[in-house]
Amino acid sequence: MAKQQLNGVSIGLGKIRYSVLGSTGYEIPKELGDGISFTVTPSESTTPLWAGDRQVLVDSSITATGTFAVPAISNADMVALFGFEMGTKGELIYKSNAIKPTVALFIEQHNSNGVTDYISLWECKLQLNAKSGNTKTDSITHGTSEMSFEVIMPEDAIWMSVQSSDEDDFEKPTFETKPVKPVKKVVAE
């Protein structure tokens, strides 16, 4: 029985990974770190077309944005995710004309019913996170790397897939090979 029928509550996150989309498909995923937080927010808008005092067509579109946080993101990952460059003294060089690649994001979400969901977000563009700091205070403030992203709606319309560990045909992702988008299961009648 699938988790969607049991209504498990998210109780934690596992690893967050990314894969850059290249000319021959997605590259082997790289680990960003243990997830601290994750949100994806889809939004649907519909536009009706009226003719002759009746509705003849309803067109809808979906957009999705989100955020995730990990303890820290390495300079090597920043170069891969944002197209930045490394300087001769090890500094990360932010460039306004850097070309951000399209990436897939992979998130492990642990649920209260013992099920793990493997969430894949296809064709995302990441947005730069804010840099901030403050002086020492009496309370500790933990710094994390939070990133925002937008899902670029692909032509094949597959923008997210969720694989639950309690599905009958579940195979745990290894993240050691190039990921491919899921294919619709054909059921014989």
PDB file of C-alpha atoms in Angstrom:
ATOM      1  CA  MET A   1       0.000   0.000   0.000  1.00  0.00           C
ATOM      2  CA  ALA A   2       1.414   3.358  -1.000  1.00  0.00           C
ATOM      3  CA  LYS A   3       2.219   6.105   1.484  1.00  0.00           C
ATOM      4  CA  GLN A   4      -0.276   8.459  -0.167  1.00  0.00           C
ATOM      5  CA  GLN A   5      -3.028   6.194   1.218  1.00  0.00           C
ATOM      6  CA  LEU A   6      -1.519   6.034   4.725  1.00  0.00           C
ATOM      7  CA  ASN A   7      -0.929   9.784   5.098  1.00  0.00           C
ATOM      8  CA  GLY A   8       2.486   9.549   6.762  1.00  0.00           C
ATOM      9  CA  VAL A   9       3.799  12.800   8.198  1.00  0.00           C
ATOM     10  CA  SER A  10       7.262  14.030   7.243  1.00  0.00           C
ATOM     11  CA  ILE A  11       9.582  13.613  10.228  1.00  0.00           C
ATOM     12  CA  GLY A  12      12.942  14.312   8.648  1.00  0.00           C
ATOM     13  CA  LEU A  13      15.103  14.659   5.598  1.00  0.00           C
ATOM     14  CA  GLY A  14      17.981  12.559   4.367  1.00  0.00           C
ATOM     15  CA  LYS A  15      20.479  13.577   1.711  1.00  0.00           C
ATOM     16  CA  ILE A  16      19.887  16.244  -0.919  1.00  0.00           C
ATOM     17  CA  ARG A  17      21.594  15.664  -4.249  1.00  0.00           C
ATOM     18  CA  TYR A  18      21.769  17.393  -7.624  1.00  0.00           C
ATOM     19  CA  SER A  19      22.552  16.389 -11.186  1.00  0.00           C
ATOM     20  CA  VAL A  20      23.536  18.822 -13.945  1.00  0.00           C
ATOM     21  CA  LEU A  21      21.766  18.443 -17.303  1.00  0.00           C
ATOM     22  CA  GLY A  22      24.410  18.186 -20.025  1.00  0.00           C
ATOM     23  CA  SER A  23      24.256  17.631 -23.769  1.00  0.00           C
ATOM     24  CA  THR A  24      23.881  13.848 -23.312  1.00  0.00           C
ATOM     25  CA  GLY A  25      21.438  13.883 -20.388  1.00  0.00           C
ATOM     26  CA  TYR A  26      21.867  14.226 -16.642  1.00  0.00           C
ATOM     27  CA  GLU A  27      25.269  13.642 -15.042  1.00  0.00           C
ATOM     28  CA  ILE A  28      25.816  11.273 -12.108  1.00  0.00           C
ATOM     29  CA  PRO A  29      24.259  12.968  -9.046  1.00  0.00           C
ATOM     30  CA  LYS A  30      26.447  14.727  -6.493  1.00  0.00           C
ATOM     31  CA  GLU A  31      25.603  14.984  -2.814  1.00  0.00           C
ATOM     32  CA  LEU A  32      25.037  18.468  -1.379  1.00  0.00           C
ATOM     33  CA  GLY A  33      24.613  17.244   2.190  1.00  0.00           C
ATOM     34  CA  ASP A  34      22.045  16.349   4.800  1.00  0.00           C
ATOM     35  CA  GLY A  35      18.775  18.180   4.308  1.00  0.00           C
ATOM     36  CA  ILE A  36      17.706  20.740   6.904  1.00  0.00           C
ATOM     37  CA  SER A  37      14.551  21.902   5.150  1.00  0.00           C
ATOM     38  CA  PHE A  38      12.766  21.451   1.842  1.00  0.00           C
ATOM     39  CA  THR A  39       9.681  23.009   0.271  1.00  0.00           C
ATOM     40  CA  VAL A  40       8.201  22.844  -3.220  1.00  0.00           C
ATOM     41  CA  THR A  41       5.173  25.005  -3.997  1.00  0.00           C
ATOM     42  CA  PRO A  42       3.264  24.312  -7.196  1.00  0.00           C
ATOM     43  CA  SER A  43       0.834  26.909  -8.493  1.00  0.00           C
ATOM     44  CA  GLU A  44      -1.783  26.335 -11.158  1.00  0.00           C
ATOM     45  CA  SER A  45      -3.577  28.997 -13.140  1.00  0.00           C
ATOM     46  CA  THR A  46      -6.474  28.474 -15.502  1.00  0.00           C
ATOM     47  CA  THR A  47      -7.633  30.748 -18.286  1.00  0.00           C
ATOM     48  CA  PRO A  48     -11.026  30.177 -19.883  1.00  0.00           C
ATOM     49  CA  LEU A  49     -11.824  31.101 -23.491  1.00  0.00           C
ATOM     50  CA  TRP A  50     -15.386  32.253 -24.107  1.00  0.00           C
ATOM     51  CA  ALA A  51     -17.128  32.299 -27.496  1.00  0.00           C
ATOM     52  CA  GLY A  52     -20.808  32.730 -28.225  1.00  0.00           C
ATOM     53  CA  ASP A  53     -21.624  33.236 -24.548  1.00  0.00           C
ATOM     54  CA  ARG A  54     -20.208  29.844 -23.591  1.00  0.00           C
ATOM     55  CA  GLN A  55     -16.910  28.539 -22.381  1.00  0.00           C
ATOM     56  CA  VAL A  56     -15.209  26.649 -25.202  1.00  0.00           C
ATOM     57  CA  LEU A  57     -11.738  26.069 -23.795  1.00  0.00           C
ATOM     58  CA  VAL A  58      -9.944  26.140 -20.473  1.00  0.00           C
ATOM     59  CA  ASP A  59      -6.183  26.382 -20.646  1.00  0.00           C
ATOM     60  CA  SER A  60      -4.139  25.748 -17.536  1.00  0.00           C
ATOM     61  CA  SER A  61      -0.493  26.104 -16.669  1.00  0.00           C
ATOM     62  CA  ILE A  62       1.568  24.985 -13.717  1.00  0.00           C
ATOM     63  CA  THR A  63       4.577  26.674 -12.194  1.00  0.00           C
ATOM     64  CA  ALA A  64       6.595  25.493  -9.214  1.00  0.00           C
ATOM     65  CA  THR A  65       9.134  27.126  -6.944  1.00  0.00           C
ATOM     66  CA  GLY A  66      10.812  25.990  -3.775  1.00  0.00           C
ATOM     67  CA  THR A  67      13.665  26.136  -1.311  1.00  0.00           C
ATOM     68  CA  PHE A  68      16.024  23.733   0.367  1.00  0.00           C
ATOM     69  CA  ALA A  69      18.694  24.117   3.013  1.00  0.00           C
ATOM     70  CA  VAL A  70      21.827  22.127   3.820  1.00  0.00           C
ATOM     71  CA  PRO A  71      24.544  22.906   6.400  1.00  0.00           C
ATOM     72  CA  ALA A  72      26.971  24.277   3.786  1.00  0.00           C
ATOM     73  CA  ILE A  73      27.595  24.245   0.033  1.00  0.00           C
ATOM     74  CA  SER A  74      31.160  23.815  -1.188  1.00  0.00           C
ATOM     75  CA  ASN A  75      32.785  26.149  -3.695  1.00  0.00           C
ATOM     76  CA  ALA A  76      33.002  23.242  -6.172  1.00  0.00           C
ATOM     77  CA  ASP A  77      29.231  22.787  -5.927  1.00  0.00           C
ATOM     78  CA  MET A  78      28.667  26.546  -6.327  1.00  0.00           C
ATOM     79  CA  VAL A  79      30.746  26.428  -9.524  1.00  0.00           C
ATOM     80  CA  ALA A  80      28.682  23.479 -10.823  1.00  0.00           C
ATOM     81  CA  LEU A  81      25.303  24.941  -9.809  1.00  0.00           C
ATOM     82  CA  PHE A  82      25.815  28.575 -10.827  1.00  0.00           C
ATOM     83  CA  GLY A  83      28.556  28.560 -13.479  1.00  0.00           C
ATOM     84  CA  PHE A  84      30.913  30.592 -11.292  1.00  0.00           C
ATOM     85  CA  GLU A  85      34.700  30.353 -11.452  1.00  0.00           C
ATOM     86  CA  MET A  86      37.470  29.689  -8.954  1.00  0.00           C
ATOM     87  CA  GLY A  87      40.204  32.266  -8.516  1.00  0.00           C
ATOM     88  CA  THR A  88      43.935  31.581  -8.246  1.00  0.00           C
ATOM     89  CA  LYS A  89      43.807  32.035  -4.457  1.00  0.00           C
ATOM     90  CA  GLY A  90      40.865  29.671  -3.930  1.00  0.00           C
ATOM     91  CA  GLU A  91      38.241  32.392  -3.926  1.00  0.00           C
ATOM     92  CA  LEU A  92      34.833  31.884  -5.524  1.00  0.00           C
ATOM     93  CA  ILE A  93      34.275  34.431  -8.279  1.00  0.00           C
ATOM     94  CA  TYR A  94      30.650  35.483  -8.754  1.00  0.00           C
ATOM     95  CA  LYS A  95      30.058  36.624 -12.333  1.00  0.00           C
ATOM     96  CA  SER A  96      26.978  38.472 -13.556  1.00  0.00           C
ATOM     97  CA  ASN A  97      27.250  36.777 -16.947  1.00  0.00           C
ATOM     98  CA  ALA A  98      27.658  33.243 -15.577  1.00  0.00           C
ATOM     99  CA  ILE A  99      25.376  30.730 -17.271  1.00  0.00           C
ATOM    100  CA  LYS A 100      23.455  28.678 -14.725  1.00  0.00           C
ATOM    101  CA  PRO A 101      22.947  25.071 -15.766  1.00  0.00           C
ATOM    102  CA  THR A 102      19.664  23.229 -15.556  1.00  0.00           C
ATOM    103  CA  VAL A 103      19.727  20.686 -12.722  1.00  0.00           C
ATOM    104  CA  ALA A 104      17.624  17.924 -11.230  1.00  0.00           C
ATOM    105  CA  LEU A 105      17.239  17.846  -7.445  1.00  0.00           C
ATOM    106  CA  PHE A 106      16.846  14.633  -5.448  1.00  0.00           C
ATOM    107  CA  ILE A 107      15.523  14.739  -1.878  1.00  0.00           C
ATOM    108  CA  GLU A 108      15.059  11.903   0.615  1.00  0.00           C
ATOM    109  CA  GLN A 109      12.104  12.519   2.931  1.00  0.00           C
ATOM    110  CA  HIS A 110      11.472  10.247   5.935  1.00  0.00           C
ATOM    111  CA  ASN A 111       7.881   9.801   7.106  1.00  0.00           C
ATOM    112  CA  SER A 112       6.269   8.834  10.414  1.00  0.00           C
ATOM    113  CA  ASN A 113       4.916   5.583   8.970  1.00  0.00           C
ATOM    114  CA  GLY A 114       8.440   4.278   8.277  1.00  0.00           C
ATOM    115  CA  VAL A 115       8.261   5.058   4.562  1.00  0.00           C
ATOM    116  CA  THR A 116      10.959   7.034   2.743  1.00  0.00           C
ATOM    117  CA  ASP A 117       9.939   9.161  -0.232  1.00  0.00           C
ATOM    118  CA  TYR A 118      12.533   9.821  -2.926  1.00  0.00           C
ATOM    119  CA  ILE A 119      11.494  13.116  -4.509  1.00  0.00           C
ATOM    120  CA  SER A 120      12.946  14.071  -7.898  1.00  0.00           C
ATOM    121  CA  LEU A 121      12.507  17.577  -9.278  1.00  0.00           C
ATOM    122  CA  TRP A 122      13.419  17.737 -12.957  1.00  0.00           C
ATOM    123  CA  GLU A 123      14.735  20.771 -14.855  1.00  0.00           C
ATOM    124  CA  CYS A 124      15.339  23.321 -12.100  1.00  0.00           C
ATOM    125  CA  LYS A 125      17.206  26.617 -12.074  1.00  0.00           C
ATOM    126  CA  LEU A 126      18.716  27.655  -8.749  1.00  0.00           C
ATOM    127  CA  GLN A 127      18.754  31.217  -7.487  1.00  0.00           C
ATOM    128  CA  LEU A 128      21.512  32.786  -5.427  1.00  0.00           C
ATOM    129  CA  ASN A 129      21.132  32.728  -1.690  1.00  0.00           C
ATOM    130  CA  ALA A 130      21.505  35.819   0.465  1.00  0.00           C
ATOM    131  CA  LYS A 131      24.758  36.452   2.296  1.00  0.00           C
ATOM    132  CA  SER A 132      24.314  37.776   5.807  1.00  0.00           C
ATOM    133  CA  GLY A 133      26.122  38.009   9.092  1.00  0.00           C
ATOM    134  CA  ASN A 134      25.798  39.570  12.485  1.00  0.00           C
ATOM    135  CA  THR A 135      27.858  40.379  15.496  1.00  0.00           C
ATOM    136  CA  LYS A 136      28.170  38.017  18.450  1.00  0.00           C
ATOM    137  CA  THR A 137      25.116  37.846  20.675  1.00  0.00           C
ATOM    138  CA  ASP A 138      24.120  35.892  23.770  1.00  0.00           C
ATOM    139  CA  SER A 139      22.343  33.282  21.658  1.00  0.00           C
ATOM    140  CA  ILE A 140      23.827  31.088  18.970  1.00  0.00           C
ATOM    141  CA  THR A 141      22.584  31.506  15.403  1.00  0.00           C
ATOM    142  CA  HIS A 142      23.382  28.599  13.112  1.00  0.00           C
ATOM    143  CA  GLY A 143      24.318  29.546   9.572  1.00  0.00           C
ATOM    144  CA  THR A 144      22.964  27.334   6.814  1.00  0.00           C
ATOM    145  CA  SER A 145      22.975  27.405   3.047  1.00  0.00           C
ATOM    146  CA  GLU A 146      19.428  27.920   1.826  1.00  0.00           C
ATOM    147  CA  MET A 147      18.771  27.922  -1.898  1.00  0.00           C
ATOM    148  CA  SER A 148      15.694  28.863  -3.879  1.00  0.00           C
ATOM    149  CA  PHE A 149      14.796  27.222  -7.146  1.00  0.00           C
ATOM    150  CA  GLU A 150      12.284  27.412  -9.955  1.00  0.00           C
ATOM    151  CA  VAL A 151      11.163  24.397 -11.929  1.00  0.00           C
ATOM    152  CA  ILE A 152      11.339  25.032 -15.661  1.00  0.00           C
ATOM    153  CA  MET A 153       8.269  23.236 -17.006  1.00  0.00           C
ATOM    154  CA  PRO A 154       9.631  20.792 -19.604  1.00  0.00           C
ATOM    155  CA  GLU A 155       8.038  19.857 -22.920  1.00  0.00           C
ATOM    156  CA  ASP A 156       7.298  16.307 -21.720  1.00  0.00           C
ATOM    157  CA  ALA A 157       5.394  17.823 -18.737  1.00  0.00           C
ATOM    158  CA  ILE A 158       7.233  15.630 -16.172  1.00  0.00           C
ATOM    159  CA  TRP A 159       8.482  18.089 -13.572  1.00  0.00           C
ATOM    160  CA  MET A 160       8.413  15.993 -10.377  1.00  0.00           C
ATOM    161  CA  SER A 161       8.309  12.330  -9.451  1.00  0.00           C
ATOM    162  CA  VAL A 162       7.945  10.719  -6.022  1.00  0.00           C
ATOM    163  CA  GLN A 163       9.039   7.148  -5.377  1.00  0.00           C
ATOM    164  CA  SER A 164       7.865   5.670  -2.059  1.00  0.00           C
ATOM    165  CA  SER A 165       9.739   2.843  -0.357  1.00  0.00           C
ATOM    166  CA  ASP A 166       6.509   0.911   0.276  1.00  0.00           C
ATOM    167  CA  GLU A 167       5.515   0.564  -3.386  1.00  0.00           C
ATOM    168  CA  ASP A 168       5.316  -3.013  -4.685  1.00  0.00           C
ATOM    169  CA  ASP A 169       7.888  -2.425  -7.450  1.00  0.00           C
ATOM    170  CA  PHE A 170      10.147  -0.097  -5.408  1.00  0.00           C
ATOM    171  CA  GLU A 171      13.883  -0.071  -6.174  1.00  0.00           C
ATOM    172  CA  LYS A 172      15.960   2.142  -3.901  1.00  0.00           C
ATOM    173  CA  PRO A 173      17.841   4.742  -5.954  1.00  0.00           C
ATOM    174  CA  THR A 174      21.611   4.274  -5.771  1.00  0.00           C
ATOM    175  CA  PHE A 175      22.593   7.671  -7.240  1.00  0.00           C
ATOM    176  CA  GLU A 176      25.635   5.975  -8.792  1.00  0.00           C
ATOM    177  CA  THR A 177      24.373   6.143 -12.374  1.00  0.00           C
ATOM    178  CA  LYS A 178      22.968   8.879 -14.572  1.00  0.00           C
ATOM    179  CA  PRO A 179      19.345   9.537 -13.619  1.00  0.00           C
ATOM    180  CA  VAL A 180      16.589   9.358 -16.216  1.00  0.00           C
ATOM    181  CA  LYS A 181      13.062  10.686 -15.985  1.00  0.00           C
ATOM    182  CA  PRO A 182      10.387   8.134 -15.138  1.00  0.00           C
ATOM    183  CA  VAL A 183       8.318   6.526 -17.858  1.00  0.00           C
ATOM    184  CA  LYS A 184       4.584   5.970 -17.544  1.00  0.00           C
ATOM    185  CA  LYS A 185       3.773   2.369 -16.627  1.00  0.00           C
ATOM    186  CA  VAL A 186       1.690   0.588 -19.228  1.00  0.00           C
ATOM    187  CA  VAL A 187      -0.898  -1.742 -17.717  1.00  0.00           C
ATOM    188  CA  ALA A 188      -2.251  -4.564 -19.888  1.00  0.00           C
ATOM    189  CA  GLU A 189      -6.022  -4.786 -19.929  1.00  0.00           C
TER     190      GLU A 189
END
